[in-house]
C-alpha positions as a Markdown table, in Angstrom:
| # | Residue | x | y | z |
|---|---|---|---|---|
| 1 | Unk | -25.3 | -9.3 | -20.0 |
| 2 | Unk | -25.5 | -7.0 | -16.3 |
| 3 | Unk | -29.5 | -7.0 | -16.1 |
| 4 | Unk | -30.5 | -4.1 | -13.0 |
| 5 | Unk | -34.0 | -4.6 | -12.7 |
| 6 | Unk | -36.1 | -7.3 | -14.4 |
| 7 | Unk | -36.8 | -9.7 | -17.1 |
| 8 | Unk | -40.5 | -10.9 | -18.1 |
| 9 | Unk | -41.5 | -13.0 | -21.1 |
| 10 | Unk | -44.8 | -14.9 | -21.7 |
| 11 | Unk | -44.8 | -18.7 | -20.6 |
| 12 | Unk | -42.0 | -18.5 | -18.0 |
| 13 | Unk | -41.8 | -18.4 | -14.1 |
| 14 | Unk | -43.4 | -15.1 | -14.0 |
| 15 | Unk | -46.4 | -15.0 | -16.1 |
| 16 | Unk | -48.8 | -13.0 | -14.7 |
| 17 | Unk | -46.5 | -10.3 | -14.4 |
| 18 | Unk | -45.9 | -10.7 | -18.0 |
| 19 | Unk | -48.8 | -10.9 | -19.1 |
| 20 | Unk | -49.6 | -7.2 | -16.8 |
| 21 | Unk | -46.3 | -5.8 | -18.4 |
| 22 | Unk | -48.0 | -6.4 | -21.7 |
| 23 | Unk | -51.0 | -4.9 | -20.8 |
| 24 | Unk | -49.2 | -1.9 | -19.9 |
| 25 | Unk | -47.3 | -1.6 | -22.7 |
| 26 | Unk | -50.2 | -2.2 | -25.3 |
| 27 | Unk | -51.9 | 1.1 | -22.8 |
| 28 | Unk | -49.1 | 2.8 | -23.1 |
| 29 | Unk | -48.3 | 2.0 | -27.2 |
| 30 | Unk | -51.8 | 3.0 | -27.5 |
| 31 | Unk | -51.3 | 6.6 | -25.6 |
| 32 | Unk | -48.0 | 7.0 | -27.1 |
| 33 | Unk | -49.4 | 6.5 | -30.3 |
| 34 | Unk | -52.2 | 9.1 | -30.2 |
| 35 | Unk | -50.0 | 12.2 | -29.0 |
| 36 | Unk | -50.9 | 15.4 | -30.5 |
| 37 | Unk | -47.3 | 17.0 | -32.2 |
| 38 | Unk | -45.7 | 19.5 | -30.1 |
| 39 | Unk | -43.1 | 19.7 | -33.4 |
| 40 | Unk | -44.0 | 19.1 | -37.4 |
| 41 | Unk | -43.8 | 16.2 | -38.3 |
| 42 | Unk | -40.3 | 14.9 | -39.4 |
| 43 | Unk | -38.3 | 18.0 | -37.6 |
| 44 | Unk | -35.4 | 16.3 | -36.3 |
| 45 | Unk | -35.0 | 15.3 | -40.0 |
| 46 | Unk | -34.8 | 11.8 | -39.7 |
| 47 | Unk | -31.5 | 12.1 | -37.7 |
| 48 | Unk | -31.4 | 12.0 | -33.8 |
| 49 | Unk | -28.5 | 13.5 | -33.2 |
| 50 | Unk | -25.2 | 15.2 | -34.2 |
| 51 | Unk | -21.3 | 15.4 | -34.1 |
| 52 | Unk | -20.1 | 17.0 | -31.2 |
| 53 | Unk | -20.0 | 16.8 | -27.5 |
| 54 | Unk | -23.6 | 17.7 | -27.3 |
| 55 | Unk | -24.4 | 16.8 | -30.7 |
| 56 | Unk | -28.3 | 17.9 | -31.4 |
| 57 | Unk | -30.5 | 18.8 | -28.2 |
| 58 | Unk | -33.9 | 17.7 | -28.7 |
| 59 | Unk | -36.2 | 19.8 | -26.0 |
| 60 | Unk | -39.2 | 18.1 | -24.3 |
| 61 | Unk | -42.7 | 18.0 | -26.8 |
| 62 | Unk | -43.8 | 15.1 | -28.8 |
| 63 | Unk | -41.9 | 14.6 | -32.0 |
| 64 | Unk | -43.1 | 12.4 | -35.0 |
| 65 | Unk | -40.3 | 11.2 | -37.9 |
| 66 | Unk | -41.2 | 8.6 | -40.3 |
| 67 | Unk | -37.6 | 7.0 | -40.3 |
| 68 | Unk | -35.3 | 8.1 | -37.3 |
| 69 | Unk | -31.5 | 7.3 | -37.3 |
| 70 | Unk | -28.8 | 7.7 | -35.0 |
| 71 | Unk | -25.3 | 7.5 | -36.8 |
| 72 | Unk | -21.7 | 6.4 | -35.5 |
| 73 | Unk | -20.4 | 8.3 | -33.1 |
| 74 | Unk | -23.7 | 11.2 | -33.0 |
| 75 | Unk | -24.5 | 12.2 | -29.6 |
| 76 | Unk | -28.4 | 13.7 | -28.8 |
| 77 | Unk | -28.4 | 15.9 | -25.8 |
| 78 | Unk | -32.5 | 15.5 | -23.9 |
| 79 | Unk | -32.2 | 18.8 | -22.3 |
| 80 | Unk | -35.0 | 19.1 | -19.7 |
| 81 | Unk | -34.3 | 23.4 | -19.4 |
| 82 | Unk | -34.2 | 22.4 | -15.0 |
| 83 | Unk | -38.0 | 20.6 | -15.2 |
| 84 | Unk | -37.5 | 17.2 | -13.8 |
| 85 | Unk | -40.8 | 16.6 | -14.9 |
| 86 | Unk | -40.3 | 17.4 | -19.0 |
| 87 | Unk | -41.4 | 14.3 | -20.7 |
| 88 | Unk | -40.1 | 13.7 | -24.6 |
| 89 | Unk | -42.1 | 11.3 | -26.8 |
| 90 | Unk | -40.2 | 10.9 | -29.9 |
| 91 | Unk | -42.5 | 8.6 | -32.4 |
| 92 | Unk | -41.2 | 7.0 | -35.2 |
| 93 | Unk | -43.7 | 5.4 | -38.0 |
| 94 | Unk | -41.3 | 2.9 | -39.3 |
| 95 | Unk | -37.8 | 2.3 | -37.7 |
| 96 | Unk | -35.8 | 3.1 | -35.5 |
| 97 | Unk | -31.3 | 2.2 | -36.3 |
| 98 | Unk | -28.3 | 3.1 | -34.4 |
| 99 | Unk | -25.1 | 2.6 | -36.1 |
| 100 | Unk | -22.6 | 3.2 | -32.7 |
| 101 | Unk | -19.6 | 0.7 | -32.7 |
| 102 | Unk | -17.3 | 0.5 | -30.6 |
| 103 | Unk | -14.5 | 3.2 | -31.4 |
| 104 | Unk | -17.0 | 5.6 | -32.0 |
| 105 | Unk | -20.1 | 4.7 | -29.9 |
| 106 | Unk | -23.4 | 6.8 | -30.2 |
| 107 | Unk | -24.6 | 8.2 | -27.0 |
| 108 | Unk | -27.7 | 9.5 | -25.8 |
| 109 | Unk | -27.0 | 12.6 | -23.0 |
| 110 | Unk | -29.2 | 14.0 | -20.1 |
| 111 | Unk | -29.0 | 17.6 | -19.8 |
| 112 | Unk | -30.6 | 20.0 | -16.8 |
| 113 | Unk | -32.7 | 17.7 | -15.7 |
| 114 | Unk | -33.7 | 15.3 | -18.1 |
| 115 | Unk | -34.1 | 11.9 | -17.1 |
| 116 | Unk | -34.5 | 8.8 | -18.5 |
| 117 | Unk | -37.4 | 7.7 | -17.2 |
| 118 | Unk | -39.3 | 10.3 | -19.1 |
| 119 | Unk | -38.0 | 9.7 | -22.4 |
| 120 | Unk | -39.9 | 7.5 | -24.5 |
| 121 | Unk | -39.5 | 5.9 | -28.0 |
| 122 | Unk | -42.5 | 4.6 | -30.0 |
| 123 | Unk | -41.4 | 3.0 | -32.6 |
| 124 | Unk | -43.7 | 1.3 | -35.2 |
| 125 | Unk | -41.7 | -1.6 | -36.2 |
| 126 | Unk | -38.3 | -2.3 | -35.7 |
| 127 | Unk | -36.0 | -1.0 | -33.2 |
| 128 | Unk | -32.0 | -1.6 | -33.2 |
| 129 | Unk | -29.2 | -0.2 | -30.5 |
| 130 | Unk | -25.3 | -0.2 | -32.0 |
| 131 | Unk | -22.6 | -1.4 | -30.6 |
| 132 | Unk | -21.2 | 0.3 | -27.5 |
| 133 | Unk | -24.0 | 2.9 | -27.6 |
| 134 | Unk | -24.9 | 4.8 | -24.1 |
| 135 | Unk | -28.6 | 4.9 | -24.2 |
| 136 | Unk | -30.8 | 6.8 | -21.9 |
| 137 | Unk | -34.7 | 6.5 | -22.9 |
| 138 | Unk | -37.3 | 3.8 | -22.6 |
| 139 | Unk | -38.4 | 1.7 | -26.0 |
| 140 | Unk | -42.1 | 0.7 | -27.3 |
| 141 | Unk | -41.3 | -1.3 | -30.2 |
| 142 | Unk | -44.0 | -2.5 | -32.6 |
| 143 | Unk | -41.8 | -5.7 | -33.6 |
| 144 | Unk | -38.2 | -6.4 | -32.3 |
| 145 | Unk | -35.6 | -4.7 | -30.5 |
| 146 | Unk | -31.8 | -6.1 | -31.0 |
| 147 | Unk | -29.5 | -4.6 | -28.9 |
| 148 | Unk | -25.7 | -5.0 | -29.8 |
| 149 | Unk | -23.1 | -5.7 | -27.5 |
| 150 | Unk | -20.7 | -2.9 | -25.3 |
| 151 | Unk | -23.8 | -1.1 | -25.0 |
| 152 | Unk | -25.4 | 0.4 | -21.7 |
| 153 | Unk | -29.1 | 0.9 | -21.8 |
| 154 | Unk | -30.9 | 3.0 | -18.7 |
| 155 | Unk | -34.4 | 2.5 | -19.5 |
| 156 | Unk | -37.6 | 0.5 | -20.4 |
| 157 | Unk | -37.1 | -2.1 | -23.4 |
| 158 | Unk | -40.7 | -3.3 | -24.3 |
| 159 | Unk | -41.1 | -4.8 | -27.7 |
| 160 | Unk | -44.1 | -6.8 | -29.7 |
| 161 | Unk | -47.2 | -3.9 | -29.2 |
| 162 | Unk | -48.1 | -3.9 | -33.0 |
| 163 | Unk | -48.5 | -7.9 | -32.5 |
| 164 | Unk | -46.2 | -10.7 | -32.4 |
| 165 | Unk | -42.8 | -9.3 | -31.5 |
| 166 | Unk | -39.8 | -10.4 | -29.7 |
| 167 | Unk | -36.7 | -8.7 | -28.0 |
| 168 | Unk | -33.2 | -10.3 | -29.5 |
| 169 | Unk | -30.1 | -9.6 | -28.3 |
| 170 | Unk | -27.3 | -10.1 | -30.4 |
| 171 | Unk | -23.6 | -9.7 | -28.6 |
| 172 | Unk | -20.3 | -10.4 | -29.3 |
| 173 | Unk | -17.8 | -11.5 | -26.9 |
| 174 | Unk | -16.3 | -10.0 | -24.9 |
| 175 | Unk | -18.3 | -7.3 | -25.0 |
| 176 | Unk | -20.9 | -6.7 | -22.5 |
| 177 | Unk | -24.5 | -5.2 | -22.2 |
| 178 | Unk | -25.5 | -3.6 | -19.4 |
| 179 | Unk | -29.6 | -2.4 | -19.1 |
| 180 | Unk | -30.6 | -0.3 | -15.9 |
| 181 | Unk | -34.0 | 0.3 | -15.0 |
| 182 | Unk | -35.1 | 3.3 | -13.5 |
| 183 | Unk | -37.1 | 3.5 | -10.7 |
C-alpha cells in the first residue's frame, strides 16, 4: 500500500491528532448529514454511474439515495461546469458497494473543474471500493470502509462517525493500493 499523505488511528504514536481528526469528522458527518437536497431524493437511482467513457455525470448539489452502487466497469463523470469551487455531497442512508475488478475497473472522473477535494460521500453504514477502481472523492463512513486491492484512491477516507467503526483494507497480492491526499 503507496500512502501520500497520512495515517491516524486512536492509541498510536499520534493520538491527539487522532483524536482532532475525529472530531472533525464527527463535525463534518454531522454537517454532511443535515444538507438540504439540491436533487429528490434517490435521483441517481441507486446507481452512480454508467457504461461508457463518461458514463453518468452527476453535476454539483447535494444528492440523497438510500442504497448507492457503483457496478463493474461504470464510470461517473463529477463535472464541475468550470467552478473550481462546485462542491457535490452525495449521501447515502445505508451503503455504499463498488464491484470494479480488475479487467474492468470502476472509475470515478473529474470533469471542468471538479476536484476531489470537493467531493464528499456520507455514507450511513458501510462503505466498500472494488478492485482496481480509480476513485476521486473523500469518504464519511458511518461503520467500515474496505478498500480492495489495484485501486487508487485521491481523497479523504474517514470511517466510524455513527460509532464504533474501523477502516479494513483487504488486498491481494500483487496488487497495490495507492491513496492520495489532497491538499
Amino acid at each position: 500500500m503507496t500512502v501520500n499523505g497520512s495515517i491516524y488511528w486512536a492509541g498510536g504514536p499520534d493520538d491527539l491528532i487522532a483524536q482532532q481528526v475525529t472530531n472533525d469528522l464527527n463535525t463534518a458527518w454531522i454537517q454532511g448529514k443535515n444538507k438540504i437536497d439540491t436533487f429528490a431524493a434517490d435521483s441517481l437511482g441507486g446507481q452512480l454511474g454508467g457504461v461508457g467513457p463518461v458514463g453518468k455525470t452527476i453535476v454539483p448539489g447535494v444528492y440523497t439515495e438510500n442504497v448507492l452502487n457503483l457496478a463493474t466497469g461504470w464510470v461517473a463523470t463529477f463535472d464541475a461546469n468550470d467552478d473550481p469551487n462546485a462542491v457535490f455531497i452525495i449521501r447515502v442512508t445505508t451503503s455504499f458497494s463498488d464491484s470494479g475488478i480488475l479487467a474492468t475497473p470502476s472509475e470515478i472522473k473529474l470533469a471542468r473543474g471538479a476536484q476531489a477535494k470537493n467531493i464528499w460521500f456520507v455514507i450511513g453504514s458501510a462503505a466498500s471500493i472494488g478492485t482496481g477502481t480509480i476513485w476521486n472523492g473523500n469518504i464519511l463512513a458511518g461503520g467500515t470502509i474496505t478498500i480492495s486491492g489495484g485501486s487508487t484512491v485521491t481523497g479523504r477516507l474517514l470511517a466510524g462517525a455513527a460509532g464504533a467503526g474501523a477502516f479494513t483494507m483487504t488486498t491481494t497480492a500483487p496488487a497495490a493500493i495507492t491513496i492520495n491526499v489532497p491538499e
